[in-house]
């Protein structure tokens, strides 16, 4: 397991993407989050900005993370390393990420932007060093790290919103990722975080 942990530490692209997302989310507008929630009327009430490029850029970073998560679960599912029950749960989690992806794509398009394209599966395999995955624990360890990054990324947007409704959208996305992370951590037989307020710091 230590070799896998070291490998994941060496995977800088995913970490850099999440840091970029968390560092720029303070500029995400109320309009963008309302559209992400499918609340077009709420978006209209906040006023569509003439220049939505910053929001589109931030949402595309989030979309890139969802593409990565979907493909990470695909790599795990196709590895032959997961037991049937664990595989079923992994496919369920992948479906959640696909729903997030679809919401992000729809929002970006409504804002007049172009959604970032998904890479080839082989590209994600290389970036995530899938060739180092040797057993179910390795696969779940990778998934848990990606989910933890997603939790912190989505929590990072919440302070930007004065509207409780808009903050709730980001919180719901983070809640999905937290559910995934908790289930993965439990399956790995690891203790949950020892202290309160463990996420989003």
mmCIF file of C-alpha atoms in Angstrom:
data_model
loop_
_atom_site.group_PDB
_atom_site.id
_atom_site.type_symbol
_atom_site.label_atom_id
_atom_site.label_comp_id
_atom_site.label_asym_id
_atom_site.label_seq_id
_atom_site.Cartn_x
_atom_site.Cartn_y
_atom_site.Cartn_z
ATOM 1 C CA UNK A 1 0.000 0.000 0.000
ATOM 2 C CA UNK A 2 2.839 2.433 0.732
ATOM 3 C CA UNK A 3 3.987 2.260 -2.883
ATOM 4 C CA UNK A 4 0.505 3.205 -4.047
ATOM 5 C CA UNK A 5 0.369 6.131 -1.635
ATOM 6 C CA UNK A 6 3.705 7.367 -2.944
ATOM 7 C CA UNK A 7 2.512 6.959 -6.508
ATOM 8 C CA UNK A 8 -0.560 9.043 -5.777
ATOM 9 C CA UNK A 9 1.580 11.726 -4.175
ATOM 10 C CA UNK A 10 3.533 11.861 -7.406
ATOM 11 C CA UNK A 11 0.374 12.363 -9.450
ATOM 12 C CA UNK A 12 0.496 16.150 -9.539
ATOM 13 C CA UNK A 13 -2.001 16.914 -12.278
ATOM 14 C CA UNK A 14 -5.081 15.971 -10.254
ATOM 15 C CA UNK A 15 -3.862 17.748 -7.157
ATOM 16 C CA UNK A 16 -2.997 20.851 -9.137
ATOM 17 C CA UNK A 17 -6.441 20.871 -10.756
ATOM 18 C CA UNK A 18 -8.176 20.704 -7.408
ATOM 19 C CA UNK A 19 -5.996 23.444 -5.952
ATOM 20 C CA UNK A 20 -6.752 25.587 -8.989
ATOM 21 C CA UNK A 21 -10.470 25.005 -8.567
ATOM 22 C CA UNK A 22 -10.427 25.754 -4.852
ATOM 23 C CA UNK A 23 -8.304 28.835 -5.373
ATOM 24 C CA UNK A 24 -10.635 30.356 -7.981
ATOM 25 C CA UNK A 25 -14.100 29.401 -6.751
ATOM 26 C CA UNK A 26 -14.593 32.665 -4.895
ATOM 27 C CA UNK A 27 -15.391 34.304 -8.244
ATOM 28 C CA UNK A 28 -18.117 31.828 -9.237
ATOM 29 C CA UNK A 29 -21.299 33.841 -9.695
ATOM 30 C CA UNK A 30 -24.742 33.205 -8.290
ATOM 31 C CA UNK A 31 -25.981 32.830 -11.866
ATOM 32 C CA UNK A 32 -23.594 29.943 -12.517
ATOM 33 C CA UNK A 33 -24.619 28.034 -9.426
ATOM 34 C CA UNK A 34 -28.321 28.640 -10.050
ATOM 35 C CA UNK A 35 -27.941 27.226 -13.569
ATOM 36 C CA UNK A 36 -25.958 24.300 -12.187
ATOM 37 C CA UNK A 37 -28.912 23.529 -9.918
ATOM 38 C CA UNK A 38 -31.294 23.701 -12.872
ATOM 39 C CA UNK A 39 -32.845 26.873 -11.460
ATOM 40 C CA UNK A 40 -33.050 28.963 -14.632
ATOM 41 C CA UNK A 41 -35.572 31.380 -13.114
ATOM 42 C CA UNK A 42 -33.283 32.007 -10.151
ATOM 43 C CA UNK A 43 -30.412 32.631 -12.560
ATOM 44 C CA UNK A 44 -32.499 35.153 -14.470
ATOM 45 C CA UNK A 45 -33.394 36.952 -11.240
ATOM 46 C CA UNK A 46 -29.686 37.417 -10.506
ATOM 47 C CA UNK A 47 -29.094 38.706 -14.048
ATOM 48 C CA UNK A 48 -27.040 37.018 -16.733
ATOM 49 C CA UNK A 49 -23.687 38.748 -16.953
ATOM 50 C CA UNK A 50 -22.366 39.844 -20.316
ATOM 51 C CA UNK A 51 -19.066 38.126 -19.577
ATOM 52 C CA UNK A 52 -19.460 34.671 -18.073
ATOM 53 C CA UNK A 53 -15.982 33.502 -19.075
ATOM 54 C CA UNK A 54 -14.666 33.330 -15.500
ATOM 55 C CA UNK A 55 -17.595 31.213 -14.369
ATOM 56 C CA UNK A 56 -17.243 28.978 -17.404
ATOM 57 C CA UNK A 57 -13.554 28.517 -16.655
ATOM 58 C CA UNK A 58 -14.238 27.500 -13.059
ATOM 59 C CA UNK A 59 -17.051 25.157 -14.036
ATOM 60 C CA UNK A 60 -14.811 23.574 -16.661
ATOM 61 C CA UNK A 61 -12.225 22.814 -13.977
ATOM 62 C CA UNK A 62 -14.986 21.133 -11.964
ATOM 63 C CA UNK A 63 -16.093 19.280 -15.098
ATOM 64 C CA UNK A 64 -12.540 18.092 -15.642
ATOM 65 C CA UNK A 65 -12.534 16.642 -12.120
ATOM 66 C CA UNK A 66 -15.791 14.829 -12.811
ATOM 67 C CA UNK A 67 -14.385 13.405 -16.057
ATOM 68 C CA UNK A 68 -11.392 12.195 -14.063
ATOM 69 C CA UNK A 69 -13.562 10.552 -11.396
ATOM 70 C CA UNK A 70 -15.751 8.803 -13.980
ATOM 71 C CA UNK A 71 -12.723 7.376 -15.713
ATOM 72 C CA UNK A 72 -11.026 6.409 -12.445
ATOM 73 C CA UNK A 73 -14.065 4.312 -11.560
ATOM 74 C CA UNK A 74 -14.056 2.888 -15.086
ATOM 75 C CA UNK A 75 -10.435 1.857 -14.674
ATOM 76 C CA UNK A 76 -11.257 0.251 -11.345
ATOM 77 C CA UNK A 77 -14.292 -1.546 -12.759
ATOM 78 C CA UNK A 78 -12.312 -2.863 -15.702
ATOM 79 C CA UNK A 79 -9.325 -3.935 -13.643
ATOM 80 C CA UNK A 80 -10.812 -7.225 -12.535
ATOM 81 C CA UNK A 81 -9.570 -6.419 -9.032
ATOM 82 C CA UNK A 82 -12.924 -5.580 -7.424
ATOM 83 C CA UNK A 83 -15.188 -8.081 -5.705
ATOM 84 C CA UNK A 84 -18.778 -8.186 -6.985
ATOM 85 C CA UNK A 85 -20.314 -6.191 -4.122
ATOM 86 C CA UNK A 86 -17.598 -3.551 -4.248
ATOM 87 C CA UNK A 87 -17.871 -3.349 -8.032
ATOM 88 C CA UNK A 88 -21.608 -2.699 -7.768
ATOM 89 C CA UNK A 89 -21.001 0.207 -5.392
ATOM 90 C CA UNK A 90 -18.224 1.605 -7.590
ATOM 91 C CA UNK A 91 -20.583 1.615 -10.578
ATOM 92 C CA UNK A 92 -23.191 3.428 -8.463
ATOM 93 C CA UNK A 93 -20.651 6.077 -7.469
ATOM 94 C CA UNK A 94 -19.622 6.458 -11.095
ATOM 95 C CA UNK A 95 -23.286 7.114 -11.961
ATOM 96 C CA UNK A 96 -23.342 9.968 -9.427
ATOM 97 C CA UNK A 97 -20.295 11.514 -11.080
ATOM 98 C CA UNK A 98 -21.949 11.164 -14.477
ATOM 99 C CA UNK A 99 -24.955 13.085 -13.133
ATOM 100 C CA UNK A 100 -22.615 15.821 -11.871
ATOM 101 C CA UNK A 101 -20.898 15.870 -15.270
ATOM 102 C CA UNK A 102 -24.185 16.230 -17.117
ATOM 103 C CA UNK A 103 -25.296 19.097 -14.861
ATOM 104 C CA UNK A 104 -21.998 20.896 -15.370
ATOM 105 C CA UNK A 105 -22.098 20.456 -19.152
ATOM 106 C CA UNK A 106 -25.677 21.775 -19.319
ATOM 107 C CA UNK A 107 -24.755 24.777 -17.179
ATOM 108 C CA UNK A 108 -21.660 25.641 -19.208
ATOM 109 C CA UNK A 109 -23.661 25.455 -22.423
ATOM 110 C CA UNK A 110 -26.441 27.665 -21.020
ATOM 111 C CA UNK A 111 -23.765 30.220 -20.189
ATOM 112 C CA UNK A 112 -22.542 30.173 -23.785
ATOM 113 C CA UNK A 113 -19.364 28.262 -22.993
ATOM 114 C CA UNK A 114 -17.776 25.163 -24.432
ATOM 115 C CA UNK A 115 -17.496 22.227 -22.009
ATOM 116 C CA UNK A 116 -14.014 20.801 -21.632
ATOM 117 C CA UNK A 117 -13.736 17.523 -23.499
ATOM 118 C CA UNK A 118 -13.224 14.212 -21.791
ATOM 119 C CA UNK A 119 -9.829 12.661 -22.490
ATOM 120 C CA UNK A 120 -9.259 9.112 -23.651
ATOM 121 C CA UNK A 121 -9.359 6.407 -20.999
ATOM 122 C CA UNK A 122 -5.697 5.665 -21.665
ATOM 123 C CA UNK A 123 -4.776 9.242 -20.799
ATOM 124 C CA UNK A 124 -6.472 8.956 -17.412
ATOM 125 C CA UNK A 125 -4.832 5.584 -16.879
ATOM 126 C CA UNK A 126 -1.430 7.188 -17.417
ATOM 127 C CA UNK A 127 -2.146 10.240 -15.265
ATOM 128 C CA UNK A 128 -3.501 8.127 -12.411
ATOM 129 C CA UNK A 129 -0.790 5.487 -12.832
ATOM 130 C CA UNK A 130 -3.365 2.732 -13.140
ATOM 131 C CA UNK A 131 -0.625 0.251 -13.994
ATOM 132 C CA UNK A 132 0.427 0.329 -10.330
ATOM 133 C CA UNK A 133 -2.947 -0.943 -9.110
ATOM 134 C CA UNK A 134 -2.394 -4.478 -7.857
ATOM 135 C CA UNK A 135 -5.456 -5.304 -5.768
ATOM 136 C CA UNK A 136 -8.822 -4.052 -4.569
ATOM 137 C CA UNK A 137 -7.227 -1.992 -1.796
ATOM 138 C CA UNK A 138 -5.137 -0.090 -4.313
ATOM 139 C CA UNK A 139 -8.200 0.742 -6.399
ATOM 140 C CA UNK A 140 -10.222 1.895 -3.394
ATOM 141 C CA UNK A 141 -7.315 3.936 -2.085
ATOM 142 C CA UNK A 142 -7.138 5.825 -5.376
ATOM 143 C CA UNK A 143 -10.895 6.400 -5.403
ATOM 144 C CA UNK A 144 -10.889 7.638 -1.802
ATOM 145 C CA UNK A 145 -8.188 10.195 -2.528
ATOM 146 C CA UNK A 146 -10.064 11.522 -5.548
ATOM 147 C CA UNK A 147 -13.316 11.733 -3.590
ATOM 148 C CA UNK A 148 -11.609 13.612 -0.755
ATOM 149 C CA UNK A 149 -10.249 16.118 -3.253
ATOM 150 C CA UNK A 150 -13.738 16.563 -4.694
ATOM 151 C CA UNK A 151 -15.247 17.133 -1.231
ATOM 152 C CA UNK A 152 -12.822 19.919 -0.470
ATOM 153 C CA UNK A 153 -13.217 21.448 -3.924
ATOM 154 C CA UNK A 154 -16.998 21.691 -3.729
ATOM 155 C CA UNK A 155 -16.955 22.903 -0.130
ATOM 156 C CA UNK A 156 -14.628 25.653 -1.307
ATOM 157 C CA UNK A 157 -17.427 27.352 -3.264
ATOM 158 C CA UNK A 158 -19.899 27.649 -0.403
ATOM 159 C CA UNK A 159 -18.476 30.790 1.267
ATOM 160 C CA UNK A 160 -18.843 32.691 -2.013
ATOM 161 C CA UNK A 161 -22.635 32.755 -1.857
ATOM 162 C CA UNK A 162 -24.876 35.076 0.106
ATOM 163 C CA UNK A 163 -27.923 33.065 -0.969
ATOM 164 C CA UNK A 164 -28.746 30.011 1.113
ATOM 165 C CA UNK A 165 -30.283 28.353 -1.924
ATOM 166 C CA UNK A 166 -27.103 28.724 -3.943
ATOM 167 C CA UNK A 167 -24.898 27.529 -1.101
ATOM 168 C CA UNK A 168 -27.157 24.496 -0.793
ATOM 169 C CA UNK A 169 -26.352 23.417 -4.362
ATOM 170 C CA UNK A 170 -22.629 23.300 -3.639
ATOM 171 C CA UNK A 171 -23.298 21.547 -0.330
ATOM 172 C CA UNK A 172 -25.345 18.844 -2.049
ATOM 173 C CA UNK A 173 -22.507 18.147 -4.487
ATOM 174 C CA UNK A 174 -20.070 17.943 -1.577
ATOM 175 C CA UNK A 175 -22.473 15.638 0.271
ATOM 176 C CA UNK A 176 -22.429 13.139 -2.599
ATOM 177 C CA UNK A 177 -18.644 13.074 -2.539
ATOM 178 C CA UNK A 178 -18.598 12.749 1.260
ATOM 179 C CA UNK A 179 -20.915 9.745 1.050
ATOM 180 C CA UNK A 180 -18.554 8.158 -1.457
ATOM 181 C CA UNK A 181 -15.474 8.914 0.633
ATOM 182 C CA UNK A 182 -17.055 7.567 3.822
ATOM 183 C CA UNK A 183 -18.123 4.317 2.169
ATOM 184 C CA UNK A 184 -14.691 3.834 0.603
ATOM 185 C CA UNK A 185 -12.920 4.556 3.882
ATOM 186 C CA UNK A 186 -15.137 2.061 5.687
ATOM 187 C CA UNK A 187 -14.540 -0.602 3.029
ATOM 188 C CA UNK A 188 -10.803 -0.050 3.382
ATOM 189 C CA UNK A 189 -11.158 -0.671 7.110
ATOM 190 C CA UNK A 190 -9.741 2.729 7.969
ATOM 191 C CA UNK A 191 -10.978 4.946 10.775
ATOM 192 C CA UNK A 192 -13.061 7.947 9.899
ATOM 193 C CA UNK A 193 -11.514 11.363 10.631
ATOM 194 C CA UNK A 194 -10.915 11.639 14.358
ATOM 195 C CA UNK A 195 -12.037 15.225 14.796
ATOM 196 C CA UNK A 196 -14.968 17.373 13.842
ATOM 197 C CA UNK A 197 -14.781 19.831 10.915
ATOM 198 C CA UNK A 198 -12.412 17.528 9.045
ATOM 199 C CA UNK A 199 -13.441 18.506 5.524
ATOM 200 C CA UNK A 200 -13.039 21.710 3.572
ATOM 201 C CA UNK A 201 -10.337 23.213 5.764
#
